[in-house]
Amino acid sequence: MKRVVVGMSGGVDSSVAALILTQQGYDVIGVFMKNWDEADADSGACTAVEDYDDVRRVCDQIGIPYYTVNFAKQYWDRVFAVFLREYRAGRTPNPDILCNKEIKFAAFLDFARKLEADHIATGHYARLDHSGSMPRLLRACDASKDQSYFLAAVPAAQFERVLFPVGELQKSDLREMAKAHGLATAQKKDSTGICFIGERKFKQFLMDFLPAQPGDMVTPDGNVVGHHDGLMYHTLGQRKGLGIGGGGTGEPWFVIGKDLEQNRLIVEQGESDRLYSTSLMAHNLNWFAGQPPADRFTCTAKFRYRQSDQGVDVEILSNGGCHVRFHQAQRAVTPGQWAVFYDGDTCLGGGVIESTEALCPLLP
RNA sequence: UGGGGUGUAGCCAAGCGGUAAGGCACGGGACUUUGACUCCCGCAUUCGUAGGUUCAAAUCCUGCCACCCCAG
């Protein structure tokens, strides 16, 4: 009997993933990862305990053994430290993409090997085609839940023994299945926020690790219109949290840039053309096929989770990066985030956004 | 000190005798395995202040206060 170790979060998706695997005749072991040690007992401190309780309940219900494992050290070193470094550098990282690469499909994979597992599985909404020499990552059948974006940094080899049991399901059917089997998590609300850390007041959370560095908020022509507590607490295209309003056109204000040298946050009132870009440069590329489809190719891309697919022309550069030209100007494409490429339902890979070319230069 | 103007929520701002629009900000929620965006809901028993007129005042009258502008 093939053995599968399932990463269980305490949510409904991984619960059903485990259920499906038992139905398919696998020898299933549930494993709950605890990767974040709560520093202080503020908001959401107990959710990890509740989540593990749910994992235990579900595993008892479907009759599989369960374990818990703590990757807090690895998470901190390989994910969170990078996350903080990126923020310090003025970028906006995506910790969950890194988490998948470094923890769920690396540290966890190694752990499963020690349990002599043939496969690992998670509750991700994505599909893997194992028919070829290399695994091919495909979008989930439920397009509205597709999470392939978050998997774009994982080297293809790390997917060789991975199963995504819920990738074929519609979310509504998955909920029904959980309900039909009376799973403890059937009605549980989907969790959001940074993986293993959870929903937080983001600025407050960051402040615990990146102390305030107050500076001015200025318009593109240099008028000081307010003050900020630190550039790292804001990201491109952001509206909330600026605290400025009134006067002018009456429209809301948005972050359109960061001036690291002078520690100034550049803001503008209304939907600025300056928020739009026509191309980007990316590095740290990961291609599931082992290499890009060609030196130049056309495909679709996403620059953030749940964005609709955008047509782009990709040009591979000699330095290992790539230049991505957008068919249509894109709003608030942000350095540190990931550009992920698709050919139809196939996820080709992705890379970290290094810089963008503005539709309208910020400085004349 | 004369003359004029303005004072409505944190900020803009409608209102012009009939019982406080709207926007921004902010708060809450929805959406969402990053950060964002977006959407929905909430947000002045009260109109600088003290009186007066009136059935009824943010709206009219008077005093006072504050700020702005022009004179000087």
Short mmCIF file of C-alpha atoms (C1' of nucleotides) in Angstrom, two decimals:
data_model
loop_
_atom_site.label_atom_id
_atom_site.label_comp_id
_atom_site.label_asym_id
_atom_site.label_seq_id
_atom_site.Cartn_x
_atom_site.Cartn_y
_atom_site.Cartn_z
CA MET A 1 0.00 0.00 0.00
CA LYS A 2 1.36 3.40 -0.96
CA ARG A 3 1.91 5.75 1.92
CA VAL A 4 0.96 9.42 1.71
CA VAL A 5 1.76 12.10 4.23
CA VAL A 6 -0.81 14.86 4.08
CA GLY A 7 -0.06 18.34 5.27
CA MET A 8 -3.11 19.28 7.28
CA SER A 9 -3.76 22.86 8.30
CA GLY A 10 -6.97 22.32 10.17
CA GLY A 11 -8.96 23.74 7.29
CA VAL A 12 -11.60 22.08 5.21
CA ASP A 13 -9.48 21.72 2.07
CA SER A 14 -6.70 19.64 3.56
CA SER A 15 -9.30 17.70 5.55
CA VAL A 16 -10.99 16.64 2.37
CA ALA A 17 -7.64 15.97 0.73
CA ALA A 18 -6.92 13.44 3.46
CA LEU A 19 -10.39 11.97 3.12
CA ILE A 20 -10.04 11.50 -0.62
CA LEU A 21 -6.69 9.78 -0.24
CA THR A 22 -8.14 7.28 2.23
CA GLN A 23 -10.96 6.61 -0.21
CA GLN A 24 -8.39 5.99 -2.91
CA GLY A 25 -6.79 3.31 -0.77
CA TYR A 26 -3.64 5.07 0.35
CA ASP A 27 -2.02 4.56 3.70
CA VAL A 28 -2.58 8.11 4.91
CA ILE A 29 -0.81 9.97 7.69
CA GLY A 30 -1.90 13.46 8.70
CA VAL A 31 0.73 15.95 9.72
CA PHE A 32 0.09 19.36 11.22
CA MET A 33 2.88 21.87 10.78
CA LYS A 34 3.48 24.47 13.42
CA ASN A 35 5.87 26.93 11.93
CA TRP A 36 5.26 30.10 13.84
CA ASP A 37 5.98 30.50 17.53
CA GLU A 38 3.73 33.16 18.88
CA ALA A 39 5.96 35.82 20.39
CA ASP A 40 3.25 37.37 22.50
CA ALA A 41 -0.31 36.35 23.11
CA ASP A 42 -2.04 39.01 21.06
CA SER A 43 -4.62 38.43 18.37
CA GLY A 44 -4.99 35.01 16.90
CA ALA A 45 -2.48 33.42 19.23
CA CYS A 46 -4.67 30.43 19.92
CA THR A 47 -5.65 29.61 16.36
CA ALA A 48 -2.79 27.14 15.99
CA VAL A 49 -4.10 25.20 18.96
CA GLU A 50 -7.63 25.23 17.58
CA ASP A 51 -6.37 24.21 14.17
CA TYR A 52 -4.48 21.27 15.57
CA ASP A 53 -7.58 20.25 17.51
CA ASP A 54 -9.46 20.24 14.23
CA VAL A 55 -6.76 18.17 12.56
CA ARG A 56 -7.01 15.61 15.34
CA ARG A 57 -10.78 15.50 15.12
CA VAL A 58 -10.75 15.04 11.37
CA CYS A 59 -8.04 12.37 11.49
CA ASP A 60 -9.99 10.48 14.13
CA GLN A 61 -13.10 10.73 11.99
CA ILE A 62 -11.47 9.31 8.91
CA GLY A 63 -9.37 6.89 10.89
CA ILE A 64 -5.81 7.93 10.16
CA PRO A 65 -2.86 8.61 12.46
CA TYR A 66 -1.60 12.14 12.87
CA TYR A 67 1.52 13.91 13.94
CA THR A 68 2.60 17.43 14.48
CA VAL A 69 5.93 18.80 13.41
CA ASN A 70 7.56 22.13 14.09
CA PHE A 71 9.42 23.93 11.34
CA ALA A 72 9.48 27.28 13.09
CA LYS A 73 13.27 27.48 12.81
CA GLN A 74 13.28 26.72 9.11
CA TYR A 75 10.35 29.03 8.51
CA TRP A 76 12.10 31.86 10.25
CA ASP A 77 15.44 31.31 8.54
CA ARG A 78 14.28 30.55 5.02
CA VAL A 79 11.05 32.51 4.75
CA PHE A 80 10.59 35.15 7.39
CA ALA A 81 14.15 36.47 7.37
CA VAL A 82 13.88 36.96 3.62
CA PHE A 83 10.47 38.53 4.05
CA LEU A 84 11.91 41.12 6.46
CA ARG A 85 14.96 41.73 4.31
CA GLU A 86 12.77 42.45 1.32
CA TYR A 87 10.64 44.92 3.24
CA ARG A 88 13.76 46.66 4.49
CA ALA A 89 14.86 46.99 0.88
CA GLY A 90 11.62 48.77 0.01
CA ARG A 91 10.00 45.86 -1.78
CA THR A 92 6.79 43.94 -1.07
CA PRO A 93 7.56 40.23 -0.75
CA ASN A 94 5.17 37.31 -1.09
CA PRO A 95 6.00 35.07 1.89
CA ASP A 96 3.57 32.34 0.92
CA ILE A 97 5.24 31.70 -2.39
CA LEU A 98 8.52 31.33 -0.55
CA CYS A 99 6.87 29.18 2.11
CA ASN A 100 5.75 26.68 -0.50
CA LYS A 101 9.22 26.50 -1.97
CA GLU A 102 11.15 26.30 1.30
CA ILE A 103 8.80 24.65 3.74
CA LYS A 104 5.82 22.76 2.36
CA PHE A 105 7.63 21.30 -0.62
CA ALA A 106 11.08 21.13 0.96
CA ALA A 107 11.29 20.77 4.75
CA PHE A 108 7.97 18.98 4.90
CA LEU A 109 8.95 16.80 1.96
CA ASP A 110 12.13 15.76 3.78
CA PHE A 111 10.13 15.00 6.88
CA ALA A 112 7.77 12.78 4.88
CA ARG A 113 10.71 10.84 3.50
CA LYS A 114 11.68 9.97 7.05
CA LEU A 115 8.20 8.55 7.50
CA GLU A 116 8.92 6.42 4.45
CA ALA A 117 6.18 8.07 2.48
CA ASP A 118 5.75 7.46 -1.22
CA HIS A 119 3.99 10.76 -1.65
CA ILE A 120 3.11 13.95 0.10
CA ALA A 121 -0.16 15.76 -0.41
CA THR A 122 -1.65 19.13 0.51
CA GLY A 123 -5.00 20.83 0.15
CA HIS A 124 -3.84 23.15 -2.60
CA TYR A 125 -6.21 23.93 -5.44
CA ALA A 126 -3.92 23.01 -8.28
CA ARG A 127 -3.23 19.96 -10.41
CA LEU A 128 -0.08 18.07 -11.29
CA ASP A 129 0.33 16.03 -14.44
CA HIS A 130 2.82 13.30 -13.66
CA SER A 131 2.59 11.60 -17.03
CA GLY A 132 5.71 13.18 -18.49
CA SER A 133 9.32 13.11 -17.42
CA MET A 134 8.78 16.21 -15.31
CA PRO A 135 5.67 17.08 -13.32
CA ARG A 136 3.54 19.69 -15.01
CA LEU A 137 1.67 22.17 -12.82
CA LEU A 138 -1.85 22.93 -13.95
CA ARG A 139 -4.49 25.32 -12.73
CA ALA A 140 -7.21 23.93 -10.48
CA CYS A 141 -10.48 22.90 -12.11
CA ASP A 142 -12.22 25.49 -9.97
CA ALA A 143 -10.81 28.60 -11.60
CA SER A 144 -12.01 30.85 -8.81
CA LYS A 145 -9.96 28.91 -6.25
CA ASP A 146 -6.88 28.18 -8.33
CA GLN A 147 -3.75 28.46 -6.19
CA SER A 148 -1.13 27.58 -8.76
CA TYR A 149 0.12 31.16 -8.45
CA PHE A 150 1.46 30.37 -5.00
CA LEU A 151 3.31 27.31 -6.27
CA ALA A 152 5.26 29.02 -9.02
CA ALA A 153 8.57 29.13 -7.16
CA VAL A 154 8.72 25.43 -6.33
CA PRO A 155 11.32 23.57 -8.42
CA ALA A 156 9.62 20.95 -10.56
CA ALA A 157 11.64 18.14 -9.02
CA GLN A 158 10.05 18.88 -5.65
CA PHE A 159 6.67 18.06 -7.16
CA GLU A 160 7.65 14.59 -8.32
CA ARG A 161 5.98 12.82 -5.42
CA VAL A 162 3.30 15.40 -4.71
CA LEU A 163 -0.46 14.90 -4.93
CA PHE A 164 -3.12 17.60 -4.92
CA PRO A 165 -6.31 15.64 -4.26
CA VAL A 166 -8.65 18.64 -4.27
CA GLY A 167 -7.36 20.17 -7.48
CA GLU A 168 -10.06 18.50 -9.51
CA LEU A 169 -12.89 19.61 -7.25
CA GLN A 170 -15.14 22.62 -7.19
CA LYS A 171 -15.03 24.32 -3.82
CA SER A 172 -18.76 23.90 -3.41
CA ASP A 173 -18.49 20.15 -4.04
CA LEU A 174 -15.65 19.93 -1.58
CA ARG A 175 -17.77 21.60 1.08
CA GLU A 176 -20.58 19.18 0.31
CA MET A 177 -18.25 16.23 0.62
CA ALA A 178 -16.97 17.48 3.96
CA LYS A 179 -20.51 17.92 5.16
CA ALA A 180 -21.63 14.52 3.90
CA HIS A 181 -18.84 12.87 5.87
CA GLY A 182 -19.52 14.99 8.91
CA LEU A 183 -15.99 16.34 9.03
CA ALA A 184 -15.34 18.68 11.92
CA THR A 185 -14.07 21.32 9.55
CA ALA A 186 -16.98 21.15 7.10
CA GLN A 187 -18.33 24.57 8.00
CA LYS A 188 -15.07 26.17 8.99
CA LYS A 189 -14.35 29.49 7.40
CA ASP A 190 -11.43 29.54 4.99
CA SER A 191 -8.34 31.00 6.57
CA THR A 192 -6.45 33.89 5.03
CA GLY A 193 -3.41 35.94 5.89
CA ILE A 194 0.19 34.87 5.77
CA CYS A 195 0.58 31.11 5.94
CA PHE A 196 1.21 29.88 9.50
CA ILE A 197 0.94 33.40 10.82
CA GLY A 198 -2.65 34.17 9.98
CA GLU A 199 -4.68 37.31 9.74
CA ARG A 200 -3.13 40.30 11.41
CA LYS A 201 -3.35 44.02 11.48
CA PHE A 202 -0.53 44.07 8.99
CA LYS A 203 1.14 47.33 9.92
CA GLN A 204 1.00 46.48 13.61
CA PHE A 205 2.47 43.08 12.87
CA LEU A 206 5.33 44.49 10.83
CA MET A 207 6.05 47.08 13.50
CA ASP A 208 7.05 44.29 15.85
CA PHE A 209 9.90 43.42 13.49
CA LEU A 210 10.59 46.57 11.55
CA PRO A 211 10.57 49.65 13.77
CA ALA A 212 9.01 52.87 12.55
CA GLN A 213 11.02 55.23 10.38
CA PRO A 214 8.83 58.32 10.02
CA GLY A 215 9.09 60.50 6.97
CA ASP A 216 7.13 62.76 4.69
CA MET A 217 4.37 61.89 2.28
CA VAL A 218 4.77 63.91 -0.87
CA THR A 219 3.05 64.41 -4.20
CA PRO A 220 5.06 63.83 -7.38
CA ASP A 221 5.84 67.54 -7.54
CA GLY A 222 7.20 67.54 -4.02
CA ASN A 223 4.36 68.98 -1.95
CA VAL A 224 4.34 67.51 1.53
CA VAL A 225 0.80 66.29 2.17
CA GLY A 226 1.30 64.17 5.25
CA HIS A 227 3.63 61.91 7.17
CA HIS A 228 4.23 58.17 7.19
CA ASP A 229 5.60 55.87 9.89
CA GLY A 230 7.82 53.89 7.55
CA LEU A 231 7.97 53.07 3.85
CA MET A 232 7.76 49.36 4.62
CA TYR A 233 4.24 49.77 5.97
CA HIS A 234 2.96 50.73 2.54
CA THR A 235 2.89 49.18 -0.89
CA LEU A 236 2.22 50.44 -4.39
CA GLY A 237 -1.38 51.16 -5.21
CA GLN A 238 -2.36 51.18 -1.57
CA ARG A 239 -5.16 53.48 -0.46
CA LYS A 240 -5.86 52.57 3.15
CA GLY A 241 -3.74 53.84 5.99
CA LEU A 242 -2.53 57.08 4.49
CA GLY A 243 -4.79 59.12 6.73
CA ILE A 244 -5.02 62.00 4.33
CA GLY A 245 -8.25 63.29 2.90
CA GLY A 246 -10.22 66.38 2.08
CA GLY A 247 -9.60 69.07 -0.45
CA GLY A 248 -8.41 68.63 -3.99
CA THR A 249 -10.68 66.62 -6.22
CA GLY A 250 -12.20 64.78 -3.28
CA GLU A 251 -10.83 61.50 -4.60
CA PRO A 252 -8.89 59.05 -2.44
CA TRP A 253 -5.10 59.05 -2.34
CA PHE A 254 -2.88 56.17 -3.42
CA VAL A 255 0.74 55.23 -2.94
CA ILE A 256 2.49 55.56 -6.28
CA GLY A 257 6.11 55.23 -5.26
CA LYS A 258 8.77 55.06 -2.59
CA ASP A 259 11.79 57.33 -2.37
CA LEU A 260 14.19 55.28 -0.27
CA GLU A 261 17.00 57.82 -0.33
CA GLN A 262 14.92 60.55 1.23
CA ASN A 263 12.54 58.22 3.06
CA ARG A 264 9.56 59.80 1.35
CA LEU A 265 6.35 58.08 0.37
CA ILE A 266 5.09 59.37 -2.94
CA VAL A 267 1.32 59.63 -3.14
CA GLU A 268 -1.18 61.03 -5.57
CA GLN A 269 -4.87 61.82 -5.47
CA GLY A 270 -7.14 59.82 -7.77
CA GLU A 271 -6.33 56.97 -10.14
CA SER A 272 -2.97 58.11 -11.38
CA ASP A 273 -1.54 57.06 -14.73
CA ARG A 274 1.71 56.87 -12.81
CA LEU A 275 0.47 53.70 -11.12
CA TYR A 276 0.47 51.91 -14.43
CA SER A 277 3.37 50.13 -16.04
CA THR A 278 3.97 48.61 -19.44
CA SER A 279 6.65 46.04 -18.68
CA LEU A 280 8.71 44.51 -15.92
CA MET A 281 12.05 42.86 -15.30
CA ALA A 282 12.04 39.62 -13.31
CA HIS A 283 14.75 37.43 -11.83
CA ASN A 284 14.96 34.23 -9.79
CA LEU A 285 13.08 32.52 -12.57
CA ASN A 286 11.64 29.07 -12.05
CA TRP A 287 10.46 27.11 -15.09
CA PHE A 288 8.62 23.86 -14.49
CA ALA A 289 9.82 22.47 -17.78
CA GLY A 290 13.38 23.09 -16.65
CA GLN A 291 13.75 25.93 -19.10
CA PRO A 292 11.58 28.61 -20.66
CA PRO A 293 9.50 27.64 -23.72
CA ALA A 294 11.74 29.80 -25.92
CA ASP A 295 13.98 32.84 -25.77
CA ARG A 296 10.98 34.91 -26.75
CA PHE A 297 7.41 33.83 -26.37
CA THR A 298 3.90 35.08 -25.79
CA CYS A 299 1.78 33.79 -22.95
CA THR A 300 -0.44 35.03 -20.14
CA ALA A 301 0.70 36.16 -16.73
CA LYS A 302 -0.50 37.23 -13.33
CA PHE A 303 1.21 39.76 -11.12
CA ARG A 304 -0.85 39.01 -8.05
CA TYR A 305 -3.08 36.22 -6.81
CA ARG A 306 -6.61 36.20 -8.26
CA GLN A 307 -5.79 38.62 -11.00
CA SER A 308 -7.26 37.78 -14.38
CA ASP A 309 -4.81 36.53 -16.97
CA GLN A 310 -2.91 39.22 -18.82
CA GLY A 311 -1.35 38.83 -22.23
CA VAL A 312 2.42 39.35 -22.23
CA ASP A 313 5.49 38.96 -24.40
CA VAL A 314 8.42 37.44 -22.54
CA GLU A 315 12.04 37.83 -23.53
CA ILE A 316 14.67 35.78 -21.75
CA LEU A 317 17.79 37.78 -20.99
CA SER A 318 21.38 36.63 -20.91
CA ASN A 319 21.67 37.53 -17.22
CA GLY A 320 19.14 34.87 -16.34
CA GLY A 321 16.26 37.26 -15.87
CA CYS A 322 13.52 38.15 -18.24
CA HIS A 323 11.74 41.16 -19.64
CA VAL A 324 7.96 40.95 -19.67
CA ARG A 325 6.06 43.36 -21.89
CA PHE A 326 2.35 43.77 -21.15
CA HIS A 327 -0.23 43.82 -23.91
CA GLN A 328 -2.16 46.24 -21.74
CA ALA A 329 -0.77 48.59 -19.09
CA GLN A 330 -1.04 47.11 -15.62
CA ARG A 331 -1.90 48.80 -12.37
CA ALA A 332 0.44 48.69 -9.38
CA VAL A 333 2.80 45.94 -10.50
CA THR A 334 5.02 45.79 -7.44
CA PRO A 335 8.70 44.87 -7.03
CA GLY A 336 9.14 41.87 -4.72
CA GLN A 337 5.88 40.31 -5.86
CA TRP A 338 5.81 37.45 -8.35
CA ALA A 339 5.01 37.37 -12.02
CA VAL A 340 3.64 33.92 -12.86
CA PHE A 341 3.31 32.69 -16.43
CA TYR A 342 0.69 30.44 -17.96
CA ASP A 343 0.07 28.71 -21.24
CA GLY A 344 -3.60 27.91 -21.08
CA ASP A 345 -4.06 25.81 -17.96
CA THR A 346 -0.39 25.03 -17.65
CA CYS A 347 1.65 27.06 -15.22
CA LEU A 348 4.97 27.65 -16.92
CA GLY A 349 6.75 29.16 -13.95
CA GLY A 350 7.48 32.58 -12.62
CA GLY A 351 9.96 35.00 -11.15
CA VAL A 352 10.38 37.86 -8.74
CA ILE A 353 9.49 41.27 -10.07
CA GLU A 354 12.60 43.40 -9.91
CA SER A 355 11.45 46.61 -11.53
CA THR A 356 8.81 48.00 -13.84
CA GLU A 357 8.71 50.44 -16.68
CA ALA A 358 6.18 53.15 -15.96
CA LEU A 359 3.52 54.16 -18.44
CA CYS A 360 4.13 57.69 -17.25
CA PRO A 361 7.51 58.39 -15.62
CA LEU A 362 7.24 59.37 -11.98
CA LEU A 363 9.92 62.01 -12.21
CA PRO A 364 9.99 64.24 -15.28
"C1'" U B 1 -8.10 100.47 15.03
"C1'" G B 2 -11.70 101.26 10.84
"C1'" G B 3 -14.19 98.47 6.33
"C1'" G B 4 -15.37 93.67 4.31
"C1'" G B 5 -15.61 88.29 4.55
"C1'" U B 6 -15.88 83.47 6.82
"C1'" G B 7 -16.99 80.17 10.84
"C1'" U B 8 -21.31 72.95 9.40
"C1'" A B 9 -17.70 65.92 11.85
"C1'" G B 10 -10.40 64.80 11.56
"C1'" C B 11 -10.39 67.30 6.32
"C1'" C B 12 -13.05 69.32 1.97
"C1'" A B 13 -18.14 70.69 1.44
"C1'" A B 14 -23.88 71.21 0.30
"C1'" G B 15 -27.57 73.84 2.80
"C1'" C B 16 -30.36 80.40 1.97
"C1'" G B 17 -36.92 79.44 7.71
"C1'" G B 18 -39.44 73.52 7.97
"C1'" U B 19 -36.52 69.73 11.26
"C1'" A B 20 -28.06 68.42 8.90
"C1'" A B 21 -26.44 66.10 1.10
"C1'" G B 22 -21.97 64.16 -0.77
"C1'" G B 23 -16.70 63.08 -0.90
"C1'" C B 24 -11.97 62.02 1.60
"C1'" A B 25 -10.12 60.08 6.17
"C1'" C B 26 -11.46 56.67 9.94
"C1'" G B 27 -14.10 52.10 12.03
"C1'" G B 28 -16.56 47.41 10.98
"C1'" G B 29 -17.80 43.61 7.48
"C1'" A B 30 -17.45 40.97 2.60
"C1'" C B 31 -13.84 39.23 -0.88
"C1'" U B 32 -8.93 36.78 -0.26
"C1'" U B 33 -3.76 31.13 1.78
"C1'" U B 34 1.10 37.48 0.43
"C1'" G B 35 0.97 42.74 0.52
"C1'" A B 36 -2.80 45.40 -2.05
"C1'" C B 37 -7.19 46.85 -5.00
"C1'" U B 38 -12.52 46.44 -4.87
"C1'" C B 39 -17.40 46.10 -2.67
"C1'" C B 40 -20.97 46.79 1.51
"C1'" C B 41 -22.29 49.07 6.15
"C1'" G B 42 -21.36 52.74 9.91
"C1'" C B 43 -19.79 57.67 11.02
"C1'" A B 44 -22.67 65.65 13.49
"C1'" U B 45 -29.86 65.04 18.16
"C1'" U B 46 -26.24 69.08 15.77
"C1'" C B 47 -24.21 73.61 12.53
"C1'" G B 48 -17.97 79.11 16.64
"C1'" U B 49 -20.58 80.96 21.06
"C1'" A B 50 -24.52 83.57 24.03
"C1'" G B 51 -29.13 85.52 23.55
"C1'" G B 52 -33.53 87.09 20.55
"C1'" U B 53 -37.60 86.74 16.59
"C1'" U B 54 -40.81 82.49 15.00
"C1'" C B 55 -45.48 77.25 15.59
"C1'" A B 56 -40.54 76.03 13.51
"C1'" A B 57 -33.61 78.66 12.95
"C1'" A B 58 -27.45 75.88 10.48
"C1'" U B 59 -30.54 79.21 7.83
"C1'" C B 60 -33.38 85.94 10.16
"C1'" C B 61 -31.65 89.70 14.17
"C1'" U B 62 -28.08 91.22 18.20
"C1'" G B 63 -23.68 90.71 21.38
"C1'" C B 64 -19.16 88.17 21.98
"C1'" C B 65 -15.05 84.98 20.19
"C1'" A B 66 -11.79 83.07 16.24
"C1'" C B 67 -9.63 83.25 11.55
"C1'" C B 68 -8.92 85.65 6.69
"C1'" C B 69 -8.64 89.93 3.35
"C1'" C B 70 -8.39 95.26 2.29
"C1'" A B 71 -7.22 99.79 4.38
"C1'" G B 72 -3.46 101.93 7.63
#
